[in-house]
């Protein structure tokens, strides 16, 4: 009996080796896990990124080009980011010498991560505001030197926010507005007093710099 049992055991089928993952397997996320500050006093610092639906960090190469554009204006500037997300734009601005920044973010977990970034960097002059951008622009305005306007691509907020920034007085005469939009967007709807002075594309991203002329 023992011999029969051993023989039977030897003949037991071997489980097949795991095959390739099926198409239904969850793809690896391409979302960046870290935010890298490119230049200035915090150059090379990396900060954890909170992954959230609709959050689309500005790519490093786009951010580098943008701050090359802003180099003559960034020192001592006051900056407003209406869709702060990871905080990449305002934290980069502070790193490069901006005087103060206001980061508006409507998602509480994302805003909390921004607070953590500010504390970790000991970023004096940084303020995080938990608010919807359109609602924020209805408040008593303060005129800024630079405004970052980078809404989710699936939204239709560029024209509305640009109109409010202009009408409510959130940008100084001669101030600059950075706009990020899908590269397929053929035309930006901007106030008549804004002059588009720079415009480039990188993959799916179109990025532009406008100046308030009056």
PDB file of N, CA and C in Angstrom, residues 82-151:
ATOM      1  N   UNK A  82      -4.156  79.284  -9.234  1.00  0.00           N
ATOM      2  CA  UNK A  82      -5.573  79.020  -9.018  1.00  0.00           C
ATOM      3  C   UNK A  82      -5.919  77.530  -9.008  1.00  0.00           C
ATOM      4  N   UNK A  83      -5.038  76.696  -9.522  1.00  0.00           N
ATOM      5  CA  UNK A  83      -5.239  75.246  -9.524  1.00  0.00           C
ATOM      6  C   UNK A  83      -3.929  74.610  -9.089  1.00  0.00           C
ATOM      7  N   UNK A  84      -3.609  74.737  -7.798  1.00  0.00           N
ATOM      8  CA  UNK A  84      -2.257  74.470  -7.316  1.00  0.00           C
ATOM      9  C   UNK A  84      -1.838  73.013  -7.454  1.00  0.00           C
ATOM     10  N   UNK A  85      -2.734  72.069  -7.194  1.00  0.00           N
ATOM     11  CA  UNK A  85      -2.374  70.657  -7.337  1.00  0.00           C
ATOM     12  C   UNK A  85      -1.173  70.279  -6.491  1.00  0.00           C
ATOM     13  N   UNK A  86      -0.092  69.867  -7.133  1.00  0.00           N
ATOM     14  CA  UNK A  86       1.123  69.465  -6.414  1.00  0.00           C
ATOM     15  C   UNK A  86       1.890  70.652  -5.833  1.00  0.00           C
ATOM     16  N   UNK A  87       1.552  71.860  -6.280  1.00  0.00           N
ATOM     17  CA  UNK A  87       2.298  73.038  -5.840  1.00  0.00           C
ATOM     18  C   UNK A  87       3.560  73.280  -6.638  1.00  0.00           C
ATOM     19  N   UNK A  88       3.731  72.534  -7.736  1.00  0.00           N
ATOM     20  CA  UNK A  88       4.980  72.601  -8.504  1.00  0.00           C
ATOM     21  C   UNK A  88       5.327  74.017  -8.956  1.00  0.00           C
ATOM     22  N   UNK A  89       4.333  74.771  -9.423  1.00  0.00           N
ATOM     23  CA  UNK A  89       4.619  76.087  -9.988  1.00  0.00           C
ATOM     24  C   UNK A  89       4.973  77.107  -8.913  1.00  0.00           C
ATOM     25  N   UNK A  90       4.175  77.173  -7.859  1.00  0.00           N
ATOM     26  CA  UNK A  90       4.449  78.169  -6.834  1.00  0.00           C
ATOM     27  C   UNK A  90       5.685  77.827  -6.002  1.00  0.00           C
ATOM     28  N   UNK A  91       5.906  76.554  -5.721  1.00  0.00           N
ATOM     29  CA  UNK A  91       7.101  76.178  -4.957  1.00  0.00           C
ATOM     30  C   UNK A  91       8.362  76.423  -5.777  1.00  0.00           C
ATOM     31  N   UNK A  92       8.271  76.182  -7.073  1.00  0.00           N
ATOM     32  CA  UNK A  92       9.406  76.511  -7.954  1.00  0.00           C
ATOM     33  C   UNK A  92       9.643  78.013  -7.959  1.00  0.00           C
ATOM     34  N   UNK A  93       8.556  78.789  -7.992  1.00  0.00           N
ATOM     35  CA  UNK A  93       8.685  80.249  -7.977  1.00  0.00           C
ATOM     36  C   UNK A  93       9.343  80.725  -6.693  1.00  0.00           C
ATOM     37  N   UNK A  94       8.924  80.192  -5.552  1.00  0.00           N
ATOM     38  CA  UNK A  94       9.542  80.562  -4.279  1.00  0.00           C
ATOM     39  C   UNK A  94      11.014  80.178  -4.248  1.00  0.00           C
ATOM     40  N   UNK A  95      11.313  78.992  -4.754  1.00  0.00           N
ATOM     41  CA  UNK A  95      12.696  78.532  -4.782  1.00  0.00           C
ATOM     42  C   UNK A  95      13.581  79.481  -5.571  1.00  0.00           C
ATOM     43  N   UNK A  96      13.009  80.102  -6.594  1.00  0.00           N
ATOM     44  CA  UNK A  96      13.779  80.980  -7.479  1.00  0.00           C
ATOM     45  C   UNK A  96      13.694  82.452  -7.087  1.00  0.00           C
ATOM     46  N   UNK A  97      13.093  82.750  -5.934  1.00  0.00           N
ATOM     47  CA  UNK A  97      13.168  84.125  -5.446  1.00  0.00           C
ATOM     48  C   UNK A  97      11.884  84.908  -5.387  1.00  0.00           C
ATOM     49  N   UNK A  98      10.745  84.287  -5.685  1.00  0.00           N
ATOM     50  CA  UNK A  98       9.466  85.003  -5.523  1.00  0.00           C
ATOM     51  C   UNK A  98       9.293  85.406  -4.064  1.00  0.00           C
ATOM     52  N   UNK A  99       8.632  86.530  -3.842  1.00  0.00           N
ATOM     53  CA  UNK A  99       8.453  87.031  -2.476  1.00  0.00           C
ATOM     54  C   UNK A  99       7.392  86.254  -1.724  1.00  0.00           C
ATOM     55  N   UNK A 100       6.272  85.965  -2.370  1.00  0.00           N
ATOM     56  CA  UNK A 100       5.189  85.241  -1.719  1.00  0.00           C
ATOM     57  C   UNK A 100       4.299  84.593  -2.770  1.00  0.00           C
ATOM     58  N   UNK A 101       3.596  83.537  -2.332  1.00  0.00           N
ATOM     59  CA  UNK A 101       2.721  82.800  -3.243  1.00  0.00           C
ATOM     60  C   UNK A 101       1.438  82.424  -2.518  1.00  0.00           C
ATOM     61  N   UNK A 102       0.347  82.368  -3.285  1.00  0.00           N
ATOM     62  CA  UNK A 102      -0.930  81.868  -2.780  1.00  0.00           C
ATOM     63  C   UNK A 102      -1.317  80.690  -3.663  1.00  0.00           C
ATOM     64  N   UNK A 103      -1.522  79.522  -3.035  1.00  0.00           N
ATOM     65  CA  UNK A 103      -1.867  78.303  -3.763  1.00  0.00           C
ATOM     66  C   UNK A 103      -3.315  77.922  -3.447  1.00  0.00           C
ATOM     67  N   UNK A 104      -4.181  77.973  -4.447  1.00  0.00           N
ATOM     68  CA  UNK A 104      -5.599  77.667  -4.281  1.00  0.00           C
ATOM     69  C   UNK A 104      -5.839  76.226  -4.722  1.00  0.00           C
ATOM     70  N   UNK A 105      -6.460  75.434  -3.864  1.00  0.00           N
ATOM     71  CA  UNK A 105      -6.726  74.028  -4.168  1.00  0.00           C
ATOM     72  C   UNK A 105      -8.050  73.622  -3.522  1.00  0.00           C
ATOM     73  N   UNK A 106      -8.927  72.979  -4.305  1.00  0.00           N
ATOM     74  CA  UNK A 106     -10.263  72.663  -3.789  1.00  0.00           C
ATOM     75  C   UNK A 106     -10.372  71.280  -3.148  1.00  0.00           C
ATOM     76  N   UNK A 107      -9.428  70.373  -3.419  1.00  0.00           N
ATOM     77  CA  UNK A 107      -9.492  69.019  -2.865  1.00  0.00           C
ATOM     78  C   UNK A 107      -8.785  68.988  -1.510  1.00  0.00           C
ATOM     79  N   UNK A 108      -9.499  68.691  -0.421  1.00  0.00           N
ATOM     80  CA  UNK A 108      -8.881  68.726   0.909  1.00  0.00           C
ATOM     81  C   UNK A 108      -7.618  67.868   1.059  1.00  0.00           C
ATOM     82  N   UNK A 109      -7.581  66.611   0.561  1.00  0.00           N
ATOM     83  CA  UNK A 109      -6.345  65.831   0.729  1.00  0.00           C
ATOM     84  C   UNK A 109      -5.153  66.447   0.001  1.00  0.00           C
ATOM     85  N   UNK A 110      -5.425  67.025  -1.174  1.00  0.00           N
ATOM     86  CA  UNK A 110      -4.344  67.650  -1.947  1.00  0.00           C
ATOM     87  C   UNK A 110      -3.867  68.918  -1.236  1.00  0.00           C
ATOM     88  N   UNK A 111      -4.795  69.698  -0.715  1.00  0.00           N
ATOM     89  CA  UNK A 111      -4.426  70.910   0.036  1.00  0.00           C
ATOM     90  C   UNK A 111      -3.624  70.552   1.277  1.00  0.00           C
ATOM     91  N   UNK A 112      -3.984  69.448   1.934  1.00  0.00           N
ATOM     92  CA  UNK A 112      -3.237  69.012   3.112  1.00  0.00           C
ATOM     93  C   UNK A 112      -1.801  68.655   2.744  1.00  0.00           C
ATOM     94  N   UNK A 113      -1.615  68.000   1.595  1.00  0.00           N
ATOM     95  CA  UNK A 113      -0.260  67.682   1.149  1.00  0.00           C
ATOM     96  C   UNK A 113       0.520  68.960   0.841  1.00  0.00           C
ATOM     97  N   UNK A 114      -0.144  69.969   0.305  1.00  0.00           N
ATOM     98  CA  UNK A 114       0.521  71.251   0.066  1.00  0.00           C
ATOM     99  C   UNK A 114       1.003  71.858   1.378  1.00  0.00           C
ATOM    100  N   UNK A 115       0.171  71.799   2.411  1.00  0.00           N
ATOM    101  CA  UNK A 115       0.595  72.283   3.729  1.00  0.00           C
ATOM    102  C   UNK A 115       1.849  71.540   4.192  1.00  0.00           C
ATOM    103  N   UNK A 116       1.903  70.244   3.950  1.00  0.00           N
ATOM    104  CA  UNK A 116       3.068  69.459   4.346  1.00  0.00           C
ATOM    105  C   UNK A 116       4.312  69.889   3.579  1.00  0.00           C
ATOM    106  N   UNK A 117       4.149  70.175   2.277  1.00  0.00           N
ATOM    107  CA  UNK A 117       5.284  70.665   1.484  1.00  0.00           C
ATOM    108  C   UNK A 117       5.818  71.982   2.065  1.00  0.00           C
ATOM    109  N   UNK A 118       4.900  72.881   2.384  1.00  0.00           N
ATOM    110  CA  UNK A 118       5.287  74.189   2.918  1.00  0.00           C
ATOM    111  C   UNK A 118       6.048  74.018   4.231  1.00  0.00           C
ATOM    112  N   UNK A 119       5.552  73.135   5.102  1.00  0.00           N
ATOM    113  CA  UNK A 119       6.214  72.903   6.388  1.00  0.00           C
ATOM    114  C   UNK A 119       7.586  72.253   6.194  1.00  0.00           C
ATOM    115  N   UNK A 120       7.659  71.286   5.305  1.00  0.00           N
ATOM    116  CA  UNK A 120       8.923  70.582   5.083  1.00  0.00           C
ATOM    117  C   UNK A 120       9.998  71.519   4.545  1.00  0.00           C
ATOM    118  N   UNK A 121       9.602  72.406   3.642  1.00  0.00           N
ATOM    119  CA  UNK A 121      10.565  73.340   3.053  1.00  0.00           C
ATOM    120  C   UNK A 121      10.791  74.581   3.919  1.00  0.00           C
ATOM    121  N   UNK A 122       9.964  74.721   4.971  1.00  0.00           N
ATOM    122  CA  UNK A 122       9.992  75.943   5.786  1.00  0.00           C
ATOM    123  C   UNK A 122       9.846  77.156   4.869  1.00  0.00           C
ATOM    124  N   UNK A 123       8.812  77.074   4.030  1.00  0.00           N
ATOM    125  CA  UNK A 123       8.616  78.052   2.955  1.00  0.00           C
ATOM    126  C   UNK A 123       7.858  79.276   3.458  1.00  0.00           C
ATOM    127  N   UNK A 124       8.596  80.217   3.992  1.00  0.00           N
ATOM    128  CA  UNK A 124       7.982  81.477   4.403  1.00  0.00           C
ATOM    129  C   UNK A 124       7.425  82.182   3.167  1.00  0.00           C
ATOM    130  N   UNK A 125       6.256  82.783   3.320  1.00  0.00           N
ATOM    131  CA  UNK A 125       5.643  83.484   2.193  1.00  0.00           C
ATOM    132  C   UNK A 125       4.695  82.631   1.386  1.00  0.00           C
ATOM    133  N   UNK A 126       4.481  81.370   1.805  1.00  0.00           N
ATOM    134  CA  UNK A 126       3.564  80.493   1.084  1.00  0.00           C
ATOM    135  C   UNK A 126       2.251  80.368   1.850  1.00  0.00           C
ATOM    136  N   UNK A 127       1.147  80.530   1.136  1.00  0.00           N
ATOM    137  CA  UNK A 127      -0.182  80.374   1.726  1.00  0.00           C
ATOM    138  C   UNK A 127      -0.978  79.376   0.905  1.00  0.00           C
ATOM    139  N   UNK A 128      -1.626  78.431   1.577  1.00  0.00           N
ATOM    140  CA  UNK A 128      -2.494  77.459   0.927  1.00  0.00           C
ATOM    141  C   UNK A 128      -3.939  77.805   1.259  1.00  0.00           C
ATOM    142  N   UNK A 129      -4.774  77.919   0.232  1.00  0.00           N
ATOM    143  CA  UNK A 129      -6.186  78.265   0.416  1.00  0.00           C
ATOM    144  C   UNK A 129      -7.039  77.111  -0.099  1.00  0.00           C
ATOM    145  N   UNK A 130      -7.868  76.555   0.778  1.00  0.00           N
ATOM    146  CA  UNK A 130      -8.788  75.493   0.380  1.00  0.00           C
ATOM    147  C   UNK A 130     -10.042  76.142  -0.197  1.00  0.00           C
ATOM    148  N   UNK A 131     -10.159  76.131  -1.523  1.00  0.00           N
ATOM    149  CA  UNK A 131     -11.291  76.801  -2.180  1.00  0.00           C
ATOM    150  C   UNK A 131     -11.360  76.392  -3.639  1.00  0.00           C
ATOM    151  N   UNK A 132     -12.546  76.490  -4.197  1.00  0.00           N
ATOM    152  CA  UNK A 132     -12.741  76.375  -5.636  1.00  0.00           C
ATOM    153  C   UNK A 132     -12.227  77.650  -6.297  1.00  0.00           C
ATOM    154  N   UNK A 133     -11.551  77.524  -7.416  1.00  0.00           N
ATOM    155  CA  UNK A 133     -10.918  78.678  -8.058  1.00  0.00           C
ATOM    156  C   UNK A 133     -11.925  79.772  -8.418  1.00  0.00           C
ATOM    157  N   UNK A 134     -13.042  79.383  -9.006  1.00  0.00           N
ATOM    158  CA  UNK A 134     -14.034  80.390  -9.414  1.00  0.00           C
ATOM    159  C   UNK A 134     -14.597  81.107  -8.193  1.00  0.00           C
ATOM    160  N   UNK A 135     -14.885  80.369  -7.138  1.00  0.00           N
ATOM    161  CA  UNK A 135     -15.377  81.004  -5.914  1.00  0.00           C
ATOM    162  C   UNK A 135     -14.327  81.910  -5.291  1.00  0.00           C
ATOM    163  N   UNK A 136     -13.070  81.452  -5.321  1.00  0.00           N
ATOM    164  CA  UNK A 136     -11.984  82.275  -4.779  1.00  0.00           C
ATOM    165  C   UNK A 136     -11.900  83.612  -5.504  1.00  0.00           C
ATOM    166  N   UNK A 137     -12.062  83.607  -6.812  1.00  0.00           N
ATOM    167  CA  UNK A 137     -11.942  84.837  -7.601  1.00  0.00           C
ATOM    168  C   UNK A 137     -13.073  85.824  -7.352  1.00  0.00           C
ATOM    169  N   UNK A 138     -14.107  85.388  -6.643  1.00  0.00           N
ATOM    170  CA  UNK A 138     -15.199  86.302  -6.274  1.00  0.00           C
ATOM    171  C   UNK A 138     -14.869  87.092  -5.002  1.00  0.00           C
ATOM    172  N   UNK A 139     -13.784  86.730  -4.337  1.00  0.00           N
ATOM    173  CA  UNK A 139     -13.417  87.406  -3.096  1.00  0.00           C
ATOM    174  C   UNK A 139     -12.842  88.798  -3.388  1.00  0.00           C
ATOM    175  N   UNK A 140     -12.621  89.537  -2.311  1.00  0.00           N
ATOM    176  CA  UNK A 140     -11.946  90.840  -2.462  1.00  0.00           C
ATOM    177  C   UNK A 140     -10.569  90.594  -3.049  1.00  0.00           C
ATOM    178  N   UNK A 141     -10.261  91.216  -4.178  1.00  0.00           N
ATOM    179  CA  UNK A 141      -9.025  90.864  -4.883  1.00  0.00           C
ATOM    180  C   UNK A 141      -7.772  91.509  -4.296  1.00  0.00           C
ATOM    181  N   UNK A 142      -6.671  90.880  -4.628  1.00  0.00           N
ATOM    182  CA  UNK A 142      -5.343  91.426  -4.407  1.00  0.00           C
ATOM    183  C   UNK A 142      -4.605  91.278  -5.729  1.00  0.00           C
ATOM    184  N   UNK A 143      -3.948  92.322  -6.183  1.00  0.00           N
ATOM    185  CA  UNK A 143      -3.279  92.271  -7.485  1.00  0.00           C
ATOM    186  C   UNK A 143      -1.936  91.559  -7.371  1.00  0.00           C
ATOM    187  N   UNK A 144      -1.717  90.578  -8.244  1.00  0.00           N
ATOM    188  CA  UNK A 144      -0.481  89.791  -8.255  1.00  0.00           C
ATOM    189  C   UNK A 144       0.370  90.150  -9.471  1.00  0.00           C
ATOM    190  N   UNK A 145       1.666  89.840  -9.337  1.00  0.00           N
ATOM    191  CA  UNK A 145       2.589  90.033 -10.464  1.00  0.00           C
ATOM    192  C   UNK A 145       2.465  88.906 -11.488  1.00  0.00           C
ATOM    193  N   UNK A 146       2.257  87.672 -10.981  1.00  0.00           N
ATOM    194  CA  UNK A 146       2.191  86.494 -11.850  1.00  0.00           C
ATOM    195  C   UNK A 146       1.017  85.628 -11.405  1.00  0.00           C
ATOM    196  N   UNK A 147       0.202  85.208 -12.359  1.00  0.00           N
ATOM    197  CA  UNK A 147      -0.916  84.301 -12.086  1.00  0.00           C
ATOM    198  C   UNK A 147      -0.715  83.043 -12.913  1.00  0.00           C
ATOM    199  N   UNK A 148      -0.834  81.890 -12.261  1.00  0.00           N
ATOM    200  CA  UNK A 148      -0.763  80.595 -12.947  1.00  0.00           C
ATOM    201  C   UNK A 148      -2.183  80.076 -13.134  1.00  0.00           C
ATOM    202  N   UNK A 149      -2.539  79.805 -14.376  1.00  0.00           N
ATOM    203  CA  UNK A 149      -3.890  79.350 -14.724  1.00  0.00           C
ATOM    204  C   UNK A 149      -3.753  78.012 -15.451  1.00  0.00           C
ATOM    205  N   UNK A 150      -3.914  76.934 -14.694  1.00  0.00           N
ATOM    206  CA  UNK A 150      -3.629  75.595 -15.197  1.00  0.00           C
ATOM    207  C   UNK A 150      -4.733  74.637 -14.755  1.00  0.00           C
ATOM    208  N   UNK A 151      -5.957  74.815 -15.265  1.00  0.00           N
ATOM    209  CA  UNK A 151      -7.082  73.974 -14.818  1.00  0.00           C
ATOM    210  C   UNK A 151      -6.997  72.563 -15.396  1.00  0.00           C
TER     211      UNK A 151
END
